[in-house]
């Protein structure tokens, strides 16, 4: 459901823990910290994960840019 090493998935995982699961404040907090630590262990930036996880909209990976080609 959440790919290891993916910045967007790390943020979405934290959002999922906070918004979807009803674990109680203490358990949710502990699971979010664990998720953040696991993502950071894979080399993902803590500040970016936190910023993205706090966004009101669900964190989605950006769509790849499409090449625009001019027709002759």
mmCIF file of C-alpha atoms in Angstrom:
data_model
loop_
_atom_site.group_PDB
_atom_site.id
_atom_site.type_symbol
_atom_site.label_atom_id
_atom_site.label_comp_id
_atom_site.label_asym_id
_atom_site.label_seq_id
_atom_site.Cartn_x
_atom_site.Cartn_y
_atom_site.Cartn_z
ATOM 1 C CA UNK A 1 0.000 0.000 0.000
ATOM 2 C CA UNK A 2 2.927 2.352 0.735
ATOM 3 C CA UNK A 3 6.176 1.910 -1.183
ATOM 4 C CA UNK A 4 9.397 1.947 0.818
ATOM 5 C CA UNK A 5 11.707 4.785 -0.158
ATOM 6 C CA UNK A 6 8.928 6.889 -1.701
ATOM 7 C CA UNK A 7 8.635 10.376 -0.219
ATOM 8 C CA UNK A 8 4.969 10.740 -1.138
ATOM 9 C CA UNK A 9 4.112 7.292 0.238
ATOM 10 C CA UNK A 10 5.838 8.104 3.534
ATOM 11 C CA UNK A 11 3.725 11.228 3.964
ATOM 12 C CA UNK A 12 0.561 9.411 2.872
ATOM 13 C CA UNK A 13 1.289 6.610 5.360
ATOM 14 C CA UNK A 14 1.364 9.133 8.201
ATOM 15 C CA UNK A 15 -1.817 10.770 6.921
ATOM 16 C CA UNK A 16 -3.470 7.346 6.816
ATOM 17 C CA UNK A 17 -2.444 6.606 10.391
ATOM 18 C CA UNK A 18 -3.733 9.975 11.602
ATOM 19 C CA UNK A 19 -6.922 10.256 9.576
ATOM 20 C CA UNK A 20 -8.212 6.753 8.950
ATOM 21 C CA UNK A 21 -7.238 4.474 11.795
ATOM 22 C CA UNK A 22 -8.879 5.048 15.150
ATOM 23 C CA UNK A 23 -6.114 3.920 17.495
ATOM 24 C CA UNK A 24 -6.312 6.553 20.193
ATOM 25 C CA UNK A 25 -3.968 9.501 20.537
ATOM 26 C CA UNK A 26 -1.066 7.662 22.171
ATOM 27 C CA UNK A 27 -1.009 4.725 19.758
ATOM 28 C CA UNK A 28 -1.452 6.961 16.716
ATOM 29 C CA UNK A 29 1.411 9.173 17.840
ATOM 30 C CA UNK A 30 3.696 6.182 18.431
ATOM 31 C CA UNK A 31 2.876 4.637 15.030
ATOM 32 C CA UNK A 32 3.437 7.943 13.240
ATOM 33 C CA UNK A 33 6.828 8.344 14.916
ATOM 34 C CA UNK A 34 7.753 4.811 13.899
ATOM 35 C CA UNK A 35 6.661 5.446 10.312
ATOM 36 C CA UNK A 36 8.709 8.659 10.215
ATOM 37 C CA UNK A 37 11.787 6.943 11.648
ATOM 38 C CA UNK A 38 11.514 4.120 9.108
ATOM 39 C CA UNK A 39 11.260 6.596 6.230
ATOM 40 C CA UNK A 40 14.239 8.576 7.518
ATOM 41 C CA UNK A 41 16.257 5.359 7.817
ATOM 42 C CA UNK A 42 15.718 4.943 4.079
ATOM 43 C CA UNK A 43 17.190 8.391 3.492
ATOM 44 C CA UNK A 44 14.016 10.432 3.103
ATOM 45 C CA UNK A 45 14.032 14.020 4.452
ATOM 46 C CA UNK A 46 12.152 14.483 7.721
ATOM 47 C CA UNK A 47 11.169 18.089 7.052
ATOM 48 C CA UNK A 48 9.584 17.245 3.686
ATOM 49 C CA UNK A 49 7.679 14.265 5.085
ATOM 50 C CA UNK A 50 6.295 16.339 7.946
ATOM 51 C CA UNK A 51 5.315 19.217 5.631
ATOM 52 C CA UNK A 52 3.560 16.899 3.184
ATOM 53 C CA UNK A 53 1.802 14.896 5.913
ATOM 54 C CA UNK A 54 0.326 18.082 7.405
ATOM 55 C CA UNK A 55 -1.248 19.163 4.120
ATOM 56 C CA UNK A 56 -5.060 19.117 4.222
ATOM 57 C CA UNK A 57 -5.315 17.151 0.972
ATOM 58 C CA UNK A 58 -4.180 13.552 0.648
ATOM 59 C CA UNK A 59 -0.563 13.387 -0.450
ATOM 60 C CA UNK A 60 -0.301 11.983 -3.948
ATOM 61 C CA UNK A 61 2.763 11.468 -6.058
ATOM 62 C CA UNK A 62 3.132 14.134 -8.717
ATOM 63 C CA UNK A 63 2.088 13.117 -12.182
ATOM 64 C CA UNK A 64 4.983 12.766 -14.595
ATOM 65 C CA UNK A 65 5.328 15.648 -16.967
ATOM 66 C CA UNK A 66 4.084 14.895 -20.427
ATOM 67 C CA UNK A 67 6.229 15.824 -23.326
ATOM 68 C CA UNK A 68 4.594 18.301 -25.589
ATOM 69 C CA UNK A 69 5.495 17.875 -29.203
ATOM 70 C CA UNK A 70 4.608 20.282 -31.901
ATOM 71 C CA UNK A 71 3.107 18.822 -35.018
ATOM 72 C CA UNK A 72 4.406 20.118 -38.293
#
